[in-house]
Amino acid sequence: MNNDENPRSEQPEDGASAVPDTPVPPPAKEVTGRQRLRAGLWPPRLSRAQLIVAVLLFGLGLGLAIQVRSTSDDSALRGARQEDLVRILDEVDDRTQRLEDEKQRLDDQRTELENSSDQAEEARKQTLEKERQLGILAGTVAAQGPGITLTITDPARAVAPDMLLDAIQELRAAGAEAIDVNGVRVVADTYFSGDAGDVQVDGKKIEAPYEFTAIGKPQDLEPALNIPGGVVQTLEKEQATVLVERSDDIVVDALRPAQRPDYARSSSP
């Protein structure tokens, strides 16, 4: 038989056994730390406990943000000096005391009416006194008593009408009972208009220096104007000069004409 018809496997030399050919796997792709972190974070896999903790932390953060915001509103007082804070506290105490005194006065009037032997005469006296008080508030009668004068010079013509209105409101809040500005009596419906350097009070033009005359307790009126961030500091930022003087005898004699109501009539018989 021909050897070519029965081929034989070739044997390795030196008696070595044959090794079958096997495919070599490709090298594994190296995974970076960033890819491992991304795979661990997404998609998120939260347990119930983790979700509860996240909600609690969100609520805590929201509460802290609200607290910080509300606290920032008091930044003006936080930066105030100790003596300024004491003065503000004294002013609040004084306002409370004035309300208590007014309540006591009304209680005394009621007691006098109840105990007076001649209630008609006592009622007449109290009516006259009330009429005088209302006349002062309405600006129809002159007033005299202790108080302050507030003088504002405005060389830069930068004092706006709303700044003067702020001064009126601070004086009223501190217990001013009668006020006039450059000869114009201030009443409940007084308004300021115009522009800086061109101010009008109730439609009447006034010129700087602006002079406020106010009757009330000087120990209350002056500190109310000088509180931190108050009227005096605001005006001084506009290069205005502010002078506050106390006096034991202030006269407010600028008057308003008495107005008769068009429709309202007394319901008393």
PDB file of C-alpha atoms in Angstrom:
ATOM      1  CA  MET A   1       0.000   0.000   0.000  1.00  0.00           C
ATOM      2  CA  ASN A   2       1.257   3.383  -0.879  1.00  0.00           C
ATOM      3  CA  ASN A   3       2.338   5.408   2.062  1.00  0.00           C
ATOM      4  CA  ASP A   4       0.844   8.517   0.486  1.00  0.00           C
ATOM      5  CA  GLU A   5      -2.667   7.047   0.882  1.00  0.00           C
ATOM      6  CA  ASN A   6      -2.356   6.722   4.676  1.00  0.00           C
ATOM      7  CA  PRO A   7      -0.887   9.887   5.920  1.00  0.00           C
ATOM      8  CA  ARG A   8       0.362   9.822   9.439  1.00  0.00           C
ATOM      9  CA  SER A   9       0.301  12.570  11.858  1.00  0.00           C
ATOM     10  CA  GLU A  10       3.492  14.273  12.169  1.00  0.00           C
ATOM     11  CA  GLN A  11       5.106  13.682  15.485  1.00  0.00           C
ATOM     12  CA  PRO A  12       7.123  16.345  17.161  1.00  0.00           C
ATOM     13  CA  GLU A  13      10.688  15.832  17.324  1.00  0.00           C
ATOM     14  CA  ASP A  14      12.429  14.576  20.389  1.00  0.00           C
ATOM     15  CA  GLY A  15       9.331  12.694  21.538  1.00  0.00           C
ATOM     16  CA  ALA A  16       7.305  15.753  22.685  1.00  0.00           C
ATOM     17  CA  SER A  17       3.531  15.331  22.811  1.00  0.00           C
ATOM     18  CA  ALA A  18       1.288  17.537  20.647  1.00  0.00           C
ATOM     19  CA  VAL A  19      -0.814  20.398  22.153  1.00  0.00           C
ATOM     20  CA  PRO A  20      -4.068  21.300  20.406  1.00  0.00           C
ATOM     21  CA  ASP A  21      -4.491  24.912  19.318  1.00  0.00           C
ATOM     22  CA  THR A  22      -6.962  26.873  21.695  1.00  0.00           C
ATOM     23  CA  PRO A  23      -8.248  30.463  21.149  1.00  0.00           C
ATOM     24  CA  VAL A  24      -6.598  33.066  23.360  1.00  0.00           C
ATOM     25  CA  PRO A  25      -9.238  35.353  25.083  1.00  0.00           C
ATOM     26  CA  PRO A  26      -8.780  39.088  24.557  1.00  0.00           C
ATOM     27  CA  PRO A  27      -7.385  41.049  27.540  1.00  0.00           C
ATOM     28  CA  ALA A  28     -10.033  42.338  29.963  1.00  0.00           C
ATOM     29  CA  LYS A  29     -10.884  46.026  29.541  1.00  0.00           C
ATOM     30  CA  GLU A  30      -9.605  48.024  32.507  1.00  0.00           C
ATOM     31  CA  VAL A  31     -12.385  49.806  34.502  1.00  0.00           C
ATOM     32  CA  THR A  32     -11.530  53.241  35.879  1.00  0.00           C
ATOM     33  CA  GLY A  33     -12.436  54.506  39.376  1.00  0.00           C
ATOM     34  CA  ARG A  34     -14.813  57.094  37.937  1.00  0.00           C
ATOM     35  CA  GLN A  35     -16.714  54.395  36.049  1.00  0.00           C
ATOM     36  CA  ARG A  36     -17.002  52.268  39.182  1.00  0.00           C
ATOM     37  CA  LEU A  37     -18.309  55.310  41.131  1.00  0.00           C
ATOM     38  CA  ARG A  38     -20.856  56.093  38.416  1.00  0.00           C
ATOM     39  CA  ALA A  39     -22.044  52.505  38.338  1.00  0.00           C
ATOM     40  CA  GLY A  40     -22.460  52.555  42.106  1.00  0.00           C
ATOM     41  CA  LEU A  41     -24.474  55.778  42.141  1.00  0.00           C
ATOM     42  CA  TRP A  42     -26.747  55.294  39.124  1.00  0.00           C
ATOM     43  CA  PRO A  43     -29.337  54.045  38.966  1.00  0.00           C
ATOM     44  CA  PRO A  44     -29.973  54.986  42.607  1.00  0.00           C
ATOM     45  CA  ARG A  45     -30.837  52.169  44.928  1.00  0.00           C
ATOM     46  CA  LEU A  46     -32.270  53.659  48.124  1.00  0.00           C
ATOM     47  CA  SER A  47     -33.525  51.700  51.034  1.00  0.00           C
ATOM     48  CA  ARG A  48     -36.485  52.883  53.087  1.00  0.00           C
ATOM     49  CA  ALA A  49     -34.202  53.989  55.922  1.00  0.00           C
ATOM     50  CA  GLN A  50     -32.023  56.028  53.554  1.00  0.00           C
ATOM     51  CA  LEU A  51     -35.098  57.705  52.090  1.00  0.00           C
ATOM     52  CA  ILE A  52     -36.346  58.687  55.556  1.00  0.00           C
ATOM     53  CA  VAL A  53     -32.925  60.110  56.473  1.00  0.00           C
ATOM     54  CA  ALA A  54     -32.848  62.126  53.221  1.00  0.00           C
ATOM     55  CA  VAL A  55     -36.290  63.637  53.933  1.00  0.00           C
ATOM     56  CA  LEU A  56     -35.248  64.548  57.477  1.00  0.00           C
ATOM     57  CA  LEU A  57     -32.041  66.193  56.263  1.00  0.00           C
ATOM     58  CA  PHE A  58     -34.000  68.188  53.670  1.00  0.00           C
ATOM     59  CA  GLY A  59     -36.412  69.416  56.330  1.00  0.00           C
ATOM     60  CA  LEU A  60     -33.533  70.357  58.616  1.00  0.00           C
ATOM     61  CA  GLY A  61     -31.810  72.302  55.841  1.00  0.00           C
ATOM     62  CA  LEU A  62     -35.010  74.137  54.938  1.00  0.00           C
ATOM     63  CA  GLY A  63     -35.572  75.103  58.572  1.00  0.00           C
ATOM     64  CA  LEU A  64     -32.034  76.421  58.890  1.00  0.00           C
ATOM     65  CA  ALA A  65     -32.431  78.484  55.704  1.00  0.00           C
ATOM     66  CA  ILE A  66     -35.652  80.054  56.985  1.00  0.00           C
ATOM     67  CA  GLN A  67     -34.032  80.773  60.343  1.00  0.00           C
ATOM     68  CA  VAL A  68     -31.029  82.450  58.713  1.00  0.00           C
ATOM     69  CA  ARG A  69     -33.291  84.555  56.513  1.00  0.00           C
ATOM     70  CA  SER A  70     -35.475  85.686  59.400  1.00  0.00           C
ATOM     71  CA  THR A  71     -32.432  86.420  61.528  1.00  0.00           C
ATOM     72  CA  SER A  72     -30.878  88.557  58.776  1.00  0.00           C
ATOM     73  CA  ASP A  73     -33.862  90.940  58.998  1.00  0.00           C
ATOM     74  CA  ASP A  74     -32.639  91.983  62.432  1.00  0.00           C
ATOM     75  CA  SER A  75     -29.144  92.843  61.178  1.00  0.00           C
ATOM     76  CA  ALA A  76     -29.655  96.517  61.980  1.00  0.00           C
ATOM     77  CA  LEU A  77     -30.335  95.736  65.642  1.00  0.00           C
ATOM     78  CA  ARG A  78     -27.623  93.058  65.768  1.00  0.00           C
ATOM     79  CA  GLY A  79     -25.008  95.629  64.886  1.00  0.00           C
ATOM     80  CA  ALA A  80     -26.342  98.241  67.307  1.00  0.00           C
ATOM     81  CA  ARG A  81     -24.425  99.248  70.381  1.00  0.00           C
ATOM     82  CA  GLN A  82     -25.543  98.173  73.820  1.00  0.00           C
ATOM     83  CA  GLU A  83     -26.631 101.664  74.816  1.00  0.00           C
ATOM     84  CA  ASP A  84     -28.733 101.919  71.618  1.00  0.00           C
ATOM     85  CA  LEU A  85     -30.477  98.639  72.387  1.00  0.00           C
ATOM     86  CA  VAL A  86     -31.159  99.796  75.943  1.00  0.00           C
ATOM     87  CA  ARG A  87     -32.609 103.028  74.600  1.00  0.00           C
ATOM     88  CA  ILE A  88     -34.886 101.170  72.182  1.00  0.00           C
ATOM     89  CA  LEU A  89     -36.069  98.909  74.990  1.00  0.00           C
ATOM     90  CA  ASP A  90     -36.754 101.956  77.180  1.00  0.00           C
ATOM     91  CA  GLU A  91     -38.782 103.497  74.375  1.00  0.00           C
ATOM     92  CA  VAL A  92     -40.942 100.372  74.093  1.00  0.00           C
ATOM     93  CA  ASP A  93     -41.427 100.381  77.861  1.00  0.00           C
ATOM     94  CA  ASP A  94     -42.412 104.057  77.743  1.00  0.00           C
ATOM     95  CA  ARG A  95     -45.012 103.395  75.053  1.00  0.00           C
ATOM     96  CA  THR A  96     -46.453 100.587  77.140  1.00  0.00           C
ATOM     97  CA  GLN A  97     -46.559 102.874  80.166  1.00  0.00           C
ATOM     98  CA  ARG A  98     -48.370 105.569  78.173  1.00  0.00           C
ATOM     99  CA  LEU A  99     -51.041 103.073  77.172  1.00  0.00           C
ATOM    100  CA  GLU A 100     -51.396 101.960  80.765  1.00  0.00           C
ATOM    101  CA  ASP A 101     -51.733 105.596  81.882  1.00  0.00           C
ATOM    102  CA  GLU A 102     -54.408 106.241  79.257  1.00  0.00           C
ATOM    103  CA  LYS A 103     -56.323 103.183  80.404  1.00  0.00           C
ATOM    104  CA  GLN A 104     -56.094 104.348  84.005  1.00  0.00           C
ATOM    105  CA  ARG A 105     -57.301 107.836  83.059  1.00  0.00           C
ATOM    106  CA  LEU A 106     -60.355 106.411  81.301  1.00  0.00           C
ATOM    107  CA  ASP A 107     -61.077 104.178  84.279  1.00  0.00           C
ATOM    108  CA  ASP A 108     -60.893 107.221  86.579  1.00  0.00           C
ATOM    109  CA  GLN A 109     -63.301 109.134  84.356  1.00  0.00           C
ATOM    110  CA  ARG A 110     -65.773 106.280  84.484  1.00  0.00           C
ATOM    111  CA  THR A 111     -65.463 106.123  88.269  1.00  0.00           C
ATOM    112  CA  GLU A 112     -66.053 109.863  88.574  1.00  0.00           C
ATOM    113  CA  LEU A 113     -69.179 109.607  86.458  1.00  0.00           C
ATOM    114  CA  GLU A 114     -70.475 106.723  88.524  1.00  0.00           C
ATOM    115  CA  ASN A 115     -69.747 108.350  91.900  1.00  0.00           C
ATOM    116  CA  SER A 116     -70.396 112.026  91.186  1.00  0.00           C
ATOM    117  CA  SER A 117     -73.328 113.542  93.035  1.00  0.00           C
ATOM    118  CA  ASP A 118     -73.976 115.773  90.064  1.00  0.00           C
ATOM    119  CA  GLN A 119     -73.382 113.437  87.141  1.00  0.00           C
ATOM    120  CA  ALA A 120     -74.750 115.919  84.619  1.00  0.00           C
ATOM    121  CA  GLU A 121     -72.194 118.588  85.594  1.00  0.00           C
ATOM    122  CA  GLU A 122     -69.371 116.077  85.659  1.00  0.00           C
ATOM    123  CA  ALA A 123     -70.380 114.795  82.244  1.00  0.00           C
ATOM    124  CA  ARG A 124     -70.391 118.370  80.915  1.00  0.00           C
ATOM    125  CA  LYS A 125     -66.855 118.983  82.234  1.00  0.00           C
ATOM    126  CA  GLN A 126     -65.583 115.809  80.695  1.00  0.00           C
ATOM    127  CA  THR A 127     -67.295 116.656  77.416  1.00  0.00           C
ATOM    128  CA  LEU A 128     -65.572 120.043  77.303  1.00  0.00           C
ATOM    129  CA  GLU A 129     -62.222 118.451  78.077  1.00  0.00           C
ATOM    130  CA  LYS A 130     -62.780 115.845  75.395  1.00  0.00           C
ATOM    131  CA  GLU A 131     -63.711 118.583  72.945  1.00  0.00           C
ATOM    132  CA  ARG A 132     -60.452 120.384  73.714  1.00  0.00           C
ATOM    133  CA  GLN A 133     -58.441 117.207  73.226  1.00  0.00           C
ATOM    134  CA  LEU A 134     -60.147 116.451  69.932  1.00  0.00           C
ATOM    135  CA  GLY A 135     -59.565 120.063  68.841  1.00  0.00           C
ATOM    136  CA  ILE A 136     -55.842 119.620  69.425  1.00  0.00           C
ATOM    137  CA  LEU A 137     -55.799 116.394  67.429  1.00  0.00           C
ATOM    138  CA  ALA A 138     -57.860 117.966  64.649  1.00  0.00           C
ATOM    139  CA  GLY A 139     -55.632 121.043  64.596  1.00  0.00           C
ATOM    140  CA  THR A 140     -58.477 123.510  65.237  1.00  0.00           C
ATOM    141  CA  VAL A 141     -57.084 124.841  68.542  1.00  0.00           C
ATOM    142  CA  ALA A 142     -53.585 125.873  69.572  1.00  0.00           C
ATOM    143  CA  ALA A 143     -51.551 123.700  71.905  1.00  0.00           C
ATOM    144  CA  GLN A 144     -48.763 124.375  74.382  1.00  0.00           C
ATOM    145  CA  GLY A 145     -46.521 122.131  76.457  1.00  0.00           C
ATOM    146  CA  PRO A 146     -43.135 120.381  76.600  1.00  0.00           C
ATOM    147  CA  GLY A 147     -41.662 118.896  73.465  1.00  0.00           C
ATOM    148  CA  ILE A 148     -38.926 119.216  70.874  1.00  0.00           C
ATOM    149  CA  THR A 149     -37.993 121.112  67.741  1.00  0.00           C
ATOM    150  CA  LEU A 150     -36.451 119.206  64.823  1.00  0.00           C
ATOM    151  CA  THR A 151     -34.564 121.298  62.282  1.00  0.00           C
ATOM    152  CA  ILE A 152     -33.391 119.741  58.994  1.00  0.00           C
ATOM    153  CA  THR A 153     -31.122 121.646  56.615  1.00  0.00           C
ATOM    154  CA  ASP A 154     -30.815 120.273  53.090  1.00  0.00           C
ATOM    155  CA  PRO A 155     -27.890 121.871  51.218  1.00  0.00           C
ATOM    156  CA  ALA A 156     -27.795 119.043  48.643  1.00  0.00           C
ATOM    157  CA  ARG A 157     -31.576 119.232  48.045  1.00  0.00           C
ATOM    158  CA  ALA A 158     -31.710 115.464  48.528  1.00  0.00           C
ATOM    159  CA  VAL A 159     -34.324 115.193  51.291  1.00  0.00           C
ATOM    160  CA  ALA A 160     -37.376 113.534  49.760  1.00  0.00           C
ATOM    161  CA  PRO A 161     -40.985 113.948  50.980  1.00  0.00           C
ATOM    162  CA  ASP A 162     -41.142 110.363  52.269  1.00  0.00           C
ATOM    163  CA  MET A 163     -38.213 111.058  54.610  1.00  0.00           C
ATOM    164  CA  LEU A 164     -40.128 113.939  56.195  1.00  0.00           C
ATOM    165  CA  LEU A 165     -43.197 111.717  56.471  1.00  0.00           C
ATOM    166  CA  ASP A 166     -41.063 109.133  58.305  1.00  0.00           C
ATOM    167  CA  ALA A 167     -40.135 111.825  60.836  1.00  0.00           C
ATOM    168  CA  ILE A 168     -43.831 112.581  61.423  1.00  0.00           C
ATOM    169  CA  GLN A 169     -44.629 108.901  61.918  1.00  0.00           C
ATOM    170  CA  GLU A 170     -41.776 108.405  64.378  1.00  0.00           C
ATOM    171  CA  LEU A 171     -42.927 111.423  66.401  1.00  0.00           C
ATOM    172  CA  ARG A 172     -46.505 110.181  66.462  1.00  0.00           C
ATOM    173  CA  ALA A 173     -45.402 106.702  67.505  1.00  0.00           C
ATOM    174  CA  ALA A 174     -43.378 108.248  70.334  1.00  0.00           C
ATOM    175  CA  GLY A 175     -46.452 110.084  71.670  1.00  0.00           C
ATOM    176  CA  ALA A 176     -46.415 113.499  69.958  1.00  0.00           C
ATOM    177  CA  GLU A 177     -49.811 115.143  70.517  1.00  0.00           C
ATOM    178  CA  ALA A 178     -49.474 118.222  68.293  1.00  0.00           C
ATOM    179  CA  ILE A 179     -47.065 118.798  65.368  1.00  0.00           C
ATOM    180  CA  ASP A 180     -46.507 121.472  62.788  1.00  0.00           C
ATOM    181  CA  VAL A 181     -44.007 121.684  59.913  1.00  0.00           C
ATOM    182  CA  ASN A 182     -42.932 125.101  58.659  1.00  0.00           C
ATOM    183  CA  GLY A 183     -46.208 126.613  59.842  1.00  0.00           C
ATOM    184  CA  VAL A 184     -48.463 123.808  58.530  1.00  0.00           C
ATOM    185  CA  ARG A 185     -50.441 121.945  61.212  1.00  0.00           C
ATOM    186  CA  VAL A 186     -50.093 118.179  60.921  1.00  0.00           C
ATOM    187  CA  VAL A 187     -53.337 116.241  61.345  1.00  0.00           C
ATOM    188  CA  ALA A 188     -54.541 112.718  60.663  1.00  0.00           C
ATOM    189  CA  ASP A 189     -54.899 113.190  56.895  1.00  0.00           C
ATOM    190  CA  THR A 190     -51.730 115.219  56.329  1.00  0.00           C
ATOM    191  CA  TYR A 191     -49.756 114.123  53.277  1.00  0.00           C
ATOM    192  CA  PHE A 192     -46.370 114.971  51.735  1.00  0.00           C
ATOM    193  CA  SER A 193     -45.852 115.237  47.987  1.00  0.00           C
ATOM    194  CA  GLY A 194     -43.384 116.576  45.415  1.00  0.00           C
ATOM    195  CA  ASP A 195     -39.736 115.686  44.908  1.00  0.00           C
ATOM    196  CA  ALA A 196     -36.470 116.110  46.790  1.00  0.00           C
ATOM    197  CA  GLY A 197     -35.845 119.838  47.187  1.00  0.00           C
ATOM    198  CA  ASP A 198     -39.428 120.602  46.127  1.00  0.00           C
ATOM    199  CA  VAL A 199     -41.605 119.373  48.987  1.00  0.00           C
ATOM    200  CA  GLN A 200     -45.266 120.115  49.605  1.00  0.00           C
ATOM    201  CA  VAL A 201     -47.324 119.511  52.750  1.00  0.00           C
ATOM    202  CA  ASP A 202     -51.044 119.169  52.133  1.00  0.00           C
ATOM    203  CA  GLY A 203     -50.490 120.914  48.801  1.00  0.00           C
ATOM    204  CA  LYS A 204     -48.551 123.837  50.324  1.00  0.00           C
ATOM    205  CA  LYS A 205     -44.925 124.201  49.256  1.00  0.00           C
ATOM    206  CA  ILE A 206     -42.332 124.421  52.029  1.00  0.00           C
ATOM    207  CA  GLU A 207     -38.657 125.300  51.784  1.00  0.00           C
ATOM    208  CA  ALA A 208     -35.618 124.014  53.675  1.00  0.00           C
ATOM    209  CA  PRO A 209     -34.672 124.251  56.442  1.00  0.00           C
ATOM    210  CA  TYR A 210     -37.586 122.089  57.518  1.00  0.00           C
ATOM    211  CA  GLU A 211     -38.601 122.827  61.099  1.00  0.00           C
ATOM    212  CA  PHE A 212     -40.806 120.411  63.007  1.00  0.00           C
ATOM    213  CA  THR A 213     -42.398 121.517  66.272  1.00  0.00           C
ATOM    214  CA  ALA A 214     -43.818 118.670  68.341  1.00  0.00           C
ATOM    215  CA  ILE A 215     -45.490 118.624  71.764  1.00  0.00           C
ATOM    216  CA  GLY A 216     -44.998 115.517  73.844  1.00  0.00           C
ATOM    217  CA  LYS A 217     -42.611 113.967  76.336  1.00  0.00           C
ATOM    218  CA  PRO A 218     -39.122 115.090  75.230  1.00  0.00           C
ATOM    219  CA  GLN A 219     -37.531 111.983  76.780  1.00  0.00           C
ATOM    220  CA  ASP A 220     -39.585 109.877  74.350  1.00  0.00           C
ATOM    221  CA  LEU A 221     -39.546 112.061  71.243  1.00  0.00           C
ATOM    222  CA  GLU A 222     -35.795 112.630  70.915  1.00  0.00           C
ATOM    223  CA  PRO A 223     -34.680 108.966  71.258  1.00  0.00           C
ATOM    224  CA  ALA A 224     -37.323 107.924  68.714  1.00  0.00           C
ATOM    225  CA  LEU A 225     -35.584 110.041  66.079  1.00  0.00           C
ATOM    226  CA  ASN A 226     -32.091 108.830  66.985  1.00  0.00           C
ATOM    227  CA  ILE A 227     -32.591 105.055  66.969  1.00  0.00           C
ATOM    228  CA  PRO A 228     -30.076 103.130  64.795  1.00  0.00           C
ATOM    229  CA  GLY A 229     -31.178 103.232  61.190  1.00  0.00           C
ATOM    230  CA  GLY A 230     -33.869 105.781  62.065  1.00  0.00           C
ATOM    231  CA  VAL A 231     -34.782 109.243  60.849  1.00  0.00           C
ATOM    232  CA  VAL A 232     -31.597 111.081  61.820  1.00  0.00           C
ATOM    233  CA  GLN A 233     -29.216 108.508  60.310  1.00  0.00           C
ATOM    234  CA  THR A 234     -31.273 108.307  57.113  1.00  0.00           C
ATOM    235  CA  LEU A 235     -31.211 112.087  56.660  1.00  0.00           C
ATOM    236  CA  GLU A 236     -27.507 112.340  57.420  1.00  0.00           C
ATOM    237  CA  LYS A 237     -26.789 109.810  54.659  1.00  0.00           C
ATOM    238  CA  GLU A 238     -28.298 112.390  52.276  1.00  0.00           C
ATOM    239  CA  GLN A 239     -25.818 115.023  53.555  1.00  0.00           C
ATOM    240  CA  ALA A 240     -28.562 116.756  55.531  1.00  0.00           C
ATOM    241  CA  THR A 241     -27.876 118.335  58.921  1.00  0.00           C
ATOM    242  CA  VAL A 242     -30.272 117.402  61.719  1.00  0.00           C
ATOM    243  CA  LEU A 243     -30.666 119.263  65.007  1.00  0.00           C
ATOM    244  CA  VAL A 244     -32.989 118.061  67.786  1.00  0.00           C
ATOM    245  CA  GLU A 245     -33.608 120.359  70.748  1.00  0.00           C
ATOM    246  CA  ARG A 246     -35.691 119.692  73.838  1.00  0.00           C
ATOM    247  CA  SER A 247     -37.836 122.370  75.436  1.00  0.00           C
ATOM    248  CA  ASP A 248     -40.180 122.657  78.414  1.00  0.00           C
ATOM    249  CA  ASP A 249     -42.437 125.103  76.592  1.00  0.00           C
ATOM    250  CA  ILE A 250     -43.373 124.453  72.971  1.00  0.00           C
ATOM    251  CA  VAL A 251     -46.195 126.314  71.249  1.00  0.00           C
ATOM    252  CA  VAL A 252     -48.009 124.842  68.245  1.00  0.00           C
ATOM    253  CA  ASP A 253     -50.349 127.580  67.062  1.00  0.00           C
ATOM    254  CA  ALA A 254     -50.762 126.755  63.367  1.00  0.00           C
ATOM    255  CA  LEU A 255     -54.470 126.016  62.946  1.00  0.00           C
ATOM    256  CA  ARG A 256     -56.696 124.132  60.574  1.00  0.00           C
ATOM    257  CA  PRO A 257     -60.186 125.423  59.790  1.00  0.00           C
ATOM    258  CA  ALA A 258     -62.931 123.341  61.341  1.00  0.00           C
ATOM    259  CA  GLN A 259     -64.689 121.286  58.710  1.00  0.00           C
ATOM    260  CA  ARG A 260     -68.390 120.602  58.874  1.00  0.00           C
ATOM    261  CA  PRO A 261     -69.500 117.204  57.620  1.00  0.00           C
ATOM    262  CA  ASP A 262     -71.607 117.237  54.477  1.00  0.00           C
ATOM    263  CA  TYR A 263     -73.797 114.263  55.329  1.00  0.00           C
ATOM    264  CA  ALA A 264     -73.147 113.033  58.866  1.00  0.00           C
ATOM    265  CA  ARG A 265     -75.349 114.387  61.663  1.00  0.00           C
ATOM    266  CA  SER A 266     -75.335 113.753  65.392  1.00  0.00           C
ATOM    267  CA  SER A 267     -77.542 110.870  66.428  1.00  0.00           C
ATOM    268  CA  SER A 268     -78.132 112.399  69.889  1.00  0.00           C
ATOM    269  CA  PRO A 269     -81.642 113.850  70.431  1.00  0.00           C
TER     270      PRO A 269
END
